[in-house]
mmCIF file of C-alpha atoms and ligand atoms in Angstrom:
data_model
loop_
_atom_site.group_PDB
_atom_site.id
_atom_site.type_symbol
_atom_site.label_atom_id
_atom_site.label_comp_id
_atom_site.label_asym_id
_atom_site.label_seq_id
_atom_site.Cartn_x
_atom_site.Cartn_y
_atom_site.Cartn_z
ATOM 1 C CA MET W 25 113.621 139.376 -93.762
ATOM 2 C CA LYS W 26 113.903 141.194 -90.408
ATOM 3 C CA THR W 27 110.929 143.373 -89.524
ATOM 4 C CA ALA W 28 110.464 146.477 -87.413
ATOM 5 C CA ILE W 29 107.190 147.974 -86.221
ATOM 6 C CA ILE W 30 107.226 151.636 -85.227
ATOM 7 C CA SER W 31 104.081 153.150 -83.770
ATOM 8 C CA GLY W 32 103.242 156.762 -84.612
ATOM 9 C CA ALA W 33 105.809 156.846 -87.418
ATOM 10 C CA SER W 34 104.168 159.229 -89.886
ATOM 11 C CA ARG W 35 106.217 162.175 -88.603
ATOM 12 C CA GLY W 36 108.772 163.398 -86.085
ATOM 13 C CA ILE W 37 110.877 160.949 -84.098
ATOM 14 C CA GLY W 38 108.981 157.856 -85.290
ATOM 15 C CA ARG W 39 109.544 158.838 -88.923
ATOM 16 C CA ALA W 40 113.302 159.206 -88.378
ATOM 17 C CA ILE W 41 113.409 155.844 -86.592
ATOM 18 C CA ALA W 42 111.504 154.128 -89.417
ATOM 19 C CA ILE W 43 113.801 155.555 -92.094
ATOM 20 C CA SER W 44 116.912 154.639 -90.096
ATOM 21 C CA LEU W 45 115.764 151.073 -89.406
ATOM 22 C CA ALA W 46 114.957 150.633 -93.099
ATOM 23 C CA LYS W 47 118.539 151.668 -93.900
ATOM 24 C CA GLU W 48 119.661 148.869 -91.556
ATOM 25 C CA GLY W 49 117.772 146.395 -93.738
ATOM 26 C CA TYR W 50 114.526 146.010 -91.810
ATOM 27 C CA ALA W 51 111.186 145.799 -93.547
ATOM 28 C CA VAL W 52 109.489 148.569 -91.606
ATOM 29 C CA ILE W 53 105.859 148.844 -90.651
ATOM 30 C CA VAL W 54 105.046 152.518 -90.391
ATOM 31 C CA GLY W 55 102.241 152.650 -87.845
ATOM 32 C CA TYR W 56 99.965 155.669 -88.061
ATOM 33 C CA CYS W 57 96.773 156.796 -86.381
ATOM 34 C CA ASP W 58 95.042 158.997 -88.938
ATOM 35 C CA ASN W 59 97.562 160.577 -91.288
ATOM 36 C CA LYS W 60 97.690 157.980 -94.048
ATOM 37 C CA ASP W 61 99.261 160.345 -96.604
ATOM 38 C CA LYS W 62 102.151 161.262 -94.331
ATOM 39 C CA ALA W 63 102.742 157.602 -93.458
ATOM 40 C CA GLN W 64 102.711 156.705 -97.143
ATOM 41 C CA GLU W 65 105.220 159.518 -97.798
ATOM 42 C CA VAL W 66 107.592 157.890 -95.302
ATOM 43 C CA CYS W 67 107.117 154.524 -97.013
ATOM 44 C CA ASP W 68 107.666 156.003 -100.491
ATOM 45 C CA LEU W 69 110.885 157.619 -99.328
ATOM 46 C CA ILE W 70 112.129 154.282 -97.990
ATOM 47 C CA ILE W 71 111.016 152.317 -101.054
ATOM 48 C CA ASN W 72 112.620 154.848 -103.433
ATOM 49 C CA ASP W 73 115.831 154.295 -101.496
ATOM 50 C CA GLY W 74 115.614 150.532 -102.120
ATOM 51 C CA GLY W 75 114.062 149.593 -98.774
ATOM 52 C CA ILE W 76 110.873 147.833 -97.753
ATOM 53 C CA ALA W 77 108.104 149.680 -95.950
ATOM 54 C CA GLN W 78 104.411 149.457 -95.392
ATOM 55 C CA ALA W 79 102.015 151.871 -93.750
ATOM 56 C CA TYR W 80 99.576 150.347 -91.275
ATOM 57 C CA GLN W 81 96.700 152.182 -89.607
ATOM 58 C CA CYS W 82 96.736 151.551 -85.873
ATOM 59 C CA ASP W 83 95.441 153.742 -83.076
ATOM 60 C CA ALA W 84 97.904 153.019 -80.266
ATOM 61 C CA SER W 85 95.194 153.571 -77.659
ATOM 62 C CA LYS W 86 92.989 150.796 -79.081
ATOM 63 C CA PRO W 87 94.244 147.367 -77.922
ATOM 64 C CA SER W 88 92.299 145.513 -80.634
ATOM 65 C CA GLN W 89 94.025 147.559 -83.360
ATOM 66 C CA VAL W 90 97.463 147.045 -81.812
ATOM 67 C CA LYS W 91 96.849 143.312 -81.609
ATOM 68 C CA ALA W 92 95.692 143.217 -85.230
ATOM 69 C CA MET W 93 98.808 145.084 -86.403
ATOM 70 C CA VAL W 94 101.228 142.697 -84.697
ATOM 71 C CA GLU W 95 99.294 139.656 -85.926
ATOM 72 C CA TYR W 96 99.303 141.073 -89.441
ATOM 73 C CA VAL W 97 103.081 141.527 -89.398
ATOM 74 C CA LYS W 98 103.657 138.051 -87.943
ATOM 75 C CA THR W 99 101.449 136.466 -90.603
ATOM 76 C CA LYS W 100 102.852 138.435 -93.521
ATOM 77 C CA TYR W 101 106.557 138.526 -92.614
ATOM 78 C CA SER W 102 106.878 135.526 -90.206
ATOM 79 C CA THR W 103 108.877 137.410 -87.565
ATOM 80 C CA VAL W 104 108.642 140.543 -85.463
ATOM 81 C CA ASP W 105 112.235 141.523 -84.760
ATOM 82 C CA VAL W 106 112.118 145.118 -83.558
ATOM 83 C CA VAL W 107 109.297 147.077 -81.997
ATOM 84 C CA VAL W 108 109.534 150.756 -81.154
ATOM 85 C CA ALA W 109 106.666 152.003 -78.988
ATOM 86 C CA ASN W 110 106.892 155.621 -80.058
ATOM 87 C CA ALA W 111 103.323 156.933 -80.411
ATOM 88 C CA GLY W 112 102.573 159.635 -77.912
ATOM 89 C CA ILE W 113 100.695 162.859 -77.245
ATOM 90 C CA GLY W 114 101.359 165.764 -74.943
ATOM 91 C CA ALA W 115 99.040 167.470 -72.497
ATOM 92 C CA TYR W 116 100.040 170.891 -71.276
ATOM 93 C CA GLY W 117 98.512 172.878 -68.477
ATOM 94 C CA MET W 118 97.782 172.771 -64.781
ATOM 95 C CA LEU W 119 96.500 169.398 -63.579
ATOM 96 C CA ILE W 120 93.395 171.112 -62.188
ATOM 97 C CA ASP W 121 92.551 172.220 -65.727
ATOM 98 C CA HIS W 122 92.864 168.774 -67.321
ATOM 99 C CA SER W 123 89.493 167.204 -68.115
ATOM 100 C CA ASP W 124 88.905 163.575 -67.169
ATOM 101 C CA GLU W 125 88.777 162.850 -70.908
ATOM 102 C CA THR W 126 92.226 164.388 -71.484
ATOM 103 C CA ILE W 127 93.710 162.429 -68.588
ATOM 104 C CA ALA W 128 92.283 159.155 -69.927
ATOM 105 C CA LYS W 129 93.382 159.917 -73.486
ATOM 106 C CA VAL W 130 96.980 160.670 -72.522
ATOM 107 C CA ILE W 131 97.237 157.578 -70.331
ATOM 108 C CA ASN W 132 95.604 155.329 -72.928
ATOM 109 C CA THR W 133 97.731 156.602 -75.803
ATOM 110 C CA ASN W 134 101.097 156.926 -74.099
ATOM 111 C CA LEU W 135 101.145 154.283 -71.386
ATOM 112 C CA VAL W 136 98.483 151.706 -72.224
ATOM 113 C CA GLY W 137 99.427 152.005 -75.912
ATOM 114 C CA CYS W 138 103.055 151.224 -75.109
ATOM 115 C CA ILE W 139 102.181 148.351 -72.771
ATOM 116 C CA THR W 140 99.763 146.794 -75.260
ATOM 117 C CA LEU W 141 102.209 146.974 -78.155
ATOM 118 C CA CYS W 142 104.949 145.436 -76.016
ATOM 119 C CA LYS W 143 102.559 142.717 -74.825
ATOM 120 C CA GLU W 144 101.542 141.704 -78.331
ATOM 121 C CA ALA W 145 105.121 141.864 -79.613
ATOM 122 C CA SER W 146 106.364 139.856 -76.628
ATOM 123 C CA LYS W 147 104.073 136.955 -77.532
ATOM 124 C CA VAL W 148 105.765 136.666 -80.930
ATOM 125 C CA MET W 149 109.277 137.385 -79.641
ATOM 126 C CA LEU W 150 108.964 134.768 -76.896
ATOM 127 C CA SER W 151 108.000 132.127 -79.424
ATOM 128 C CA GLN W 152 110.899 133.068 -81.720
ATOM 129 C CA LYS W 153 113.252 133.493 -78.719
ATOM 130 C CA SER W 154 114.599 136.765 -80.045
ATOM 131 C CA GLY W 155 113.598 140.365 -80.404
ATOM 132 C CA ASN W 156 114.305 143.923 -79.490
ATOM 133 C CA ILE W 157 111.905 146.368 -77.925
ATOM 134 C CA VAL W 158 112.557 150.074 -77.519
ATOM 135 C CA THR W 159 110.091 152.240 -75.652
ATOM 136 C CA VAL W 160 110.000 156.025 -75.888
ATOM 137 C CA SER W 161 109.823 157.885 -72.601
ATOM 138 C CA SER W 162 110.891 161.485 -71.982
ATOM 139 C CA MET W 163 113.130 163.469 -69.658
ATOM 140 C CA TRP W 164 109.870 164.469 -67.957
ATOM 141 C CA GLY W 165 109.357 160.811 -67.136
ATOM 142 C CA GLN W 166 112.697 160.967 -65.320
ATOM 143 C CA VAL W 167 112.331 164.211 -63.403
ATOM 144 C CA GLY W 168 108.727 165.411 -63.892
ATOM 145 C CA GLY W 169 107.708 168.444 -65.927
ATOM 146 C CA SER W 170 105.686 171.255 -64.413
ATOM 147 C CA CYS W 171 102.340 171.634 -66.212
ATOM 148 C CA GLU W 172 102.924 168.231 -67.786
ATOM 149 C CA SER W 173 102.044 166.082 -64.779
ATOM 150 C CA VAL W 174 99.891 163.497 -66.546
ATOM 151 C CA TYR W 175 102.291 163.301 -69.499
ATOM 152 C CA SER W 176 105.155 162.891 -66.997
ATOM 153 C CA ALA W 177 103.228 160.132 -65.229
ATOM 154 C CA THR W 178 102.832 158.179 -68.454
ATOM 155 C CA LYS W 179 106.494 158.614 -69.348
ATOM 156 C CA GLY W 180 107.624 157.647 -65.831
ATOM 157 C CA GLY W 181 105.384 154.605 -66.086
ATOM 158 C CA ILE W 182 107.040 153.655 -69.366
ATOM 159 C CA ILE W 183 110.449 153.687 -67.652
ATOM 160 C CA SER W 184 109.510 151.331 -64.816
ATOM 161 C CA PHE W 185 107.472 149.162 -67.193
ATOM 162 C CA SER W 186 110.452 148.825 -69.544
ATOM 163 C CA LYS W 187 112.831 147.885 -66.730
ATOM 164 C CA ALA W 188 110.414 145.262 -65.411
ATOM 165 C CA LEU W 189 109.730 143.790 -68.849
ATOM 166 C CA ALA W 190 113.472 143.658 -69.583
ATOM 167 C CA LYS W 191 113.953 141.437 -66.515
ATOM 168 C CA GLU W 192 110.974 139.279 -67.501
ATOM 169 C CA LEU W 193 112.140 138.641 -71.064
ATOM 170 C CA ALA W 194 115.938 138.643 -70.777
ATOM 171 C CA LEU W 195 116.388 134.885 -70.468
ATOM 172 C CA CYS W 196 114.220 134.394 -73.547
ATOM 173 C CA GLY W 197 116.564 136.379 -75.791
ATOM 174 C CA VAL W 198 114.496 139.543 -75.885
ATOM 175 C CA ARG W 199 116.055 142.878 -74.944
ATOM 176 C CA VAL W 200 113.976 145.826 -73.789
ATOM 177 C CA ASN W 201 115.390 149.323 -73.547
ATOM 178 C CA CYS W 202 113.982 152.814 -73.287
ATOM 179 C CA VAL W 203 114.996 156.152 -74.774
ATOM 180 C CA ALA W 204 114.256 159.348 -72.879
ATOM 181 C CA PRO W 205 114.496 162.314 -75.249
ATOM 182 C CA GLY W 206 114.872 165.864 -73.981
ATOM 183 C CA PHE W 207 113.718 168.794 -76.124
ATOM 184 C CA ILE W 208 113.449 167.524 -79.695
ATOM 185 C CA ASP W 209 112.136 169.985 -82.259
ATOM 186 C CA THR W 210 108.994 168.234 -83.519
ATOM 187 C CA GLU W 211 105.296 169.021 -83.798
ATOM 188 C CA ILE W 212 104.580 167.789 -80.276
ATOM 189 C CA ASN W 213 106.165 171.060 -79.124
ATOM 190 C CA ASN W 214 104.023 173.262 -81.381
ATOM 191 C CA ASN W 215 102.332 174.674 -78.297
ATOM 192 C CA LEU W 216 105.578 176.444 -77.359
ATOM 193 C CA THR W 217 106.314 179.927 -78.689
ATOM 194 C CA GLN W 218 109.694 180.595 -80.310
ATOM 195 C CA GLU W 219 110.593 182.576 -77.193
ATOM 196 C CA GLU W 220 109.814 179.602 -74.970
ATOM 197 C CA LYS W 221 111.809 177.303 -77.243
ATOM 198 C CA ASP W 222 114.790 179.675 -77.150
ATOM 199 C CA ALA W 223 114.630 179.796 -73.354
ATOM 200 C CA LEU W 224 114.643 176.003 -73.196
ATOM 201 C CA ILE W 225 117.563 175.768 -75.617
ATOM 202 C CA ALA W 226 119.522 178.294 -73.555
ATOM 203 C CA ASP W 227 119.459 175.787 -70.686
ATOM 204 C CA ILE W 228 120.742 172.858 -72.783
ATOM 205 C CA PRO W 229 124.466 172.288 -72.142
ATOM 206 C CA LEU W 230 125.063 171.140 -75.730
ATOM 207 C CA GLY W 231 123.485 174.396 -76.896
ATOM 208 C CA ARG W 232 120.858 173.158 -79.330
ATOM 209 C CA ALA W 233 117.538 171.374 -79.576
ATOM 210 C CA GLY W 234 117.710 167.672 -80.342
ATOM 211 C CA THR W 235 116.694 166.308 -83.721
ATOM 212 C CA PRO W 236 114.585 163.233 -84.478
ATOM 213 C CA GLN W 237 117.772 161.733 -85.940
ATOM 214 C CA ASP W 238 119.546 162.084 -82.567
ATOM 215 C CA VAL W 239 116.906 159.764 -81.107
ATOM 216 C CA ALA W 240 116.869 157.440 -84.132
ATOM 217 C CA ASP W 241 120.638 156.974 -83.866
ATOM 218 C CA ALA W 242 120.280 155.756 -80.285
ATOM 219 C CA VAL W 243 117.514 153.358 -81.318
ATOM 220 C CA ILE W 244 119.706 151.962 -84.089
ATOM 221 C CA TRP W 245 122.472 151.299 -81.588
ATOM 222 C CA LEU W 246 120.114 149.757 -79.010
ATOM 223 C CA THR W 247 118.633 147.378 -81.567
ATOM 224 C CA SER W 248 122.025 146.401 -82.989
ATOM 225 C CA GLU W 249 124.292 143.563 -81.927
ATOM 226 C CA LYS W 250 126.701 146.196 -80.622
ATOM 227 C CA ALA W 251 124.226 146.656 -77.772
ATOM 228 C CA GLY W 252 123.822 142.909 -77.316
ATOM 229 C CA TYR W 253 124.638 143.124 -73.587
ATOM 230 C CA VAL W 254 122.363 146.096 -72.938
ATOM 231 C CA THR W 255 118.875 145.585 -71.562
ATOM 232 C CA GLY W 256 116.616 147.369 -69.093
ATOM 233 C CA GLN W 257 118.396 150.675 -69.653
ATOM 234 C CA VAL W 258 117.130 154.201 -70.092
ATOM 235 C CA ILE W 259 119.208 156.162 -72.580
ATOM 236 C CA SER W 260 118.857 159.907 -72.085
ATOM 237 C CA ILE W 261 119.088 161.938 -75.292
ATOM 238 C CA ASN W 262 118.814 165.451 -73.998
ATOM 239 C CA GLY W 263 122.005 167.387 -74.700
ATOM 240 C CA GLY W 264 122.871 167.260 -71.009
ATOM 241 C CA LEU W 265 119.712 169.055 -69.855
ATOM 242 C CA VAL W 266 118.828 166.318 -67.368
ATOM 243 C CA ILE W 267 121.701 164.333 -65.896
HETATM 244 P P1 LIG N 10 105.002 164.111 -82.914
HETATM 245 O O1 LIG N 10 103.785 164.741 -82.357
HETATM 246 O O2 LIG N 10 105.573 164.650 -84.164
HETATM 247 O O3 LIG N 10 104.815 162.542 -83.106
HETATM 248 C C1 LIG N 10 103.931 161.775 -82.343
HETATM 249 C C2 LIG N 10 103.429 160.690 -83.234
HETATM 250 O O4 LIG N 10 102.532 159.854 -82.497
HETATM 251 C C3 LIG N 10 102.638 161.259 -84.421
HETATM 252 O O5 LIG N 10 102.958 160.550 -85.588
HETATM 253 C C4 LIG N 10 101.207 161.011 -84.012
HETATM 254 O O6 LIG N 10 100.328 160.874 -85.112
HETATM 255 C C5 LIG N 10 101.364 159.701 -83.265
HETATM 256 N N1 LIG N 10 100.203 159.407 -82.431
HETATM 257 C C6 LIG N 10 99.573 160.199 -81.550
HETATM 258 N N2 LIG N 10 98.514 159.557 -81.033
HETATM 259 C C7 LIG N 10 98.491 158.335 -81.602
HETATM 260 C C8 LIG N 10 97.641 157.208 -81.492
HETATM 261 N N3 LIG N 10 96.577 157.200 -80.684
HETATM 262 N N4 LIG N 10 97.930 156.113 -82.242
HETATM 263 C C9 LIG N 10 98.998 156.090 -83.068
HETATM 264 N N5 LIG N 10 99.817 157.126 -83.237
HETATM 265 C C10 LIG N 10 99.560 158.235 -82.499
HETATM 266 O O7 LIG N 10 106.096 164.207 -81.753
HETATM 267 P P2 LIG N 10 107.456 163.410 -81.529
HETATM 268 O O8 LIG N 10 108.349 164.330 -80.807
HETATM 269 O O9 LIG N 10 107.913 162.775 -82.774
HETATM 270 O O10 LIG N 10 106.984 162.296 -80.485
HETATM 271 C C11 LIG N 10 107.336 160.929 -80.585
HETATM 272 C C12 LIG N 10 107.498 160.374 -79.189
HETATM 273 O O11 LIG N 10 108.608 161.011 -78.555
HETATM 274 C C13 LIG N 10 106.295 160.612 -78.282
HETATM 275 O O12 LIG N 10 106.055 159.465 -77.502
HETATM 276 C C14 LIG N 10 106.765 161.751 -77.389
HETATM 277 O O13 LIG N 10 106.116 161.756 -76.135
HETATM 278 C C15 LIG N 10 108.229 161.429 -77.271
HETATM 279 N N6 LIG N 10 109.047 162.562 -76.840
HETATM 280 C C16 LIG N 10 109.154 163.664 -77.616
HETATM 281 C C17 LIG N 10 109.943 164.732 -77.173
HETATM 282 C C18 LIG N 10 110.103 165.990 -77.960
HETATM 283 O O14 LIG N 10 110.598 166.994 -77.411
HETATM 284 N N7 LIG N 10 109.745 166.030 -79.229
HETATM 285 C C19 LIG N 10 110.599 164.643 -75.942
HETATM 286 C C20 LIG N 10 110.465 163.493 -75.196
HETATM 287 C C21 LIG N 10 109.689 162.456 -75.644
#
């Protein structure tokens, strides 16, 4: 049984990735921070469709919890085949208005959380000499978003981290790739007014916001054998907004 761990999968992009990977035959571990009911809803949906899924509480910013989750999956299912480091939070506003606590929280959740999950997964993948890691960056990690400087820093860090790790693990049969979504209509953007969303969409060459499924489809391809010669890449899923 192939397994896939997705962090922050109780809603949004992570949810779509979990459901899509389950359709590909993976037993999926739906990582969640505090919304157990929502995570269980995702699992129920998958199970009712004939798949295998399990919700697992794991705060991405707590290394001990991340370690415990990967160890749990290794012990229960024997392998860790796919890991998607998806959990993330936004932080909007001028840098001068960010508290030290906010800065630390965003870095610990987005960047340290991603690095820790990849580290723990790598240990297992190195021993099994196979595996697929997908990290979730953002277009702001590619070009920087005004009033999202700390968020952009974490997402830029994820890009260079993913490229470096891809080089480190390639000869051991582990591929590492990164997706960089543009504007995807999920709860992370709840701080935007409809007017602001419309203005953003007006600038998108493909003329619409992205959907969680747009990102999930790219993850499915990256983790498939069809992408067997692809590693260390950043796949932009942004409707042409950032080229
Ligand atoms: P979302 O807010 O719906 O999902 C984020 C998920 O991460 C939620 O399930 C949340 O509970 C989880 N999470 C937050 N902190 C966590 C923690 N400490 N431990 C575990 N889980 C935690 O938004 P989304 O759009 O689905 O975001 C998913 C990823 O995509 C994030 O990394 C985000 O930065 C990235 N992204 C989103 C967009 C977009 O426009 N929606 C664009 C670029 C990148």
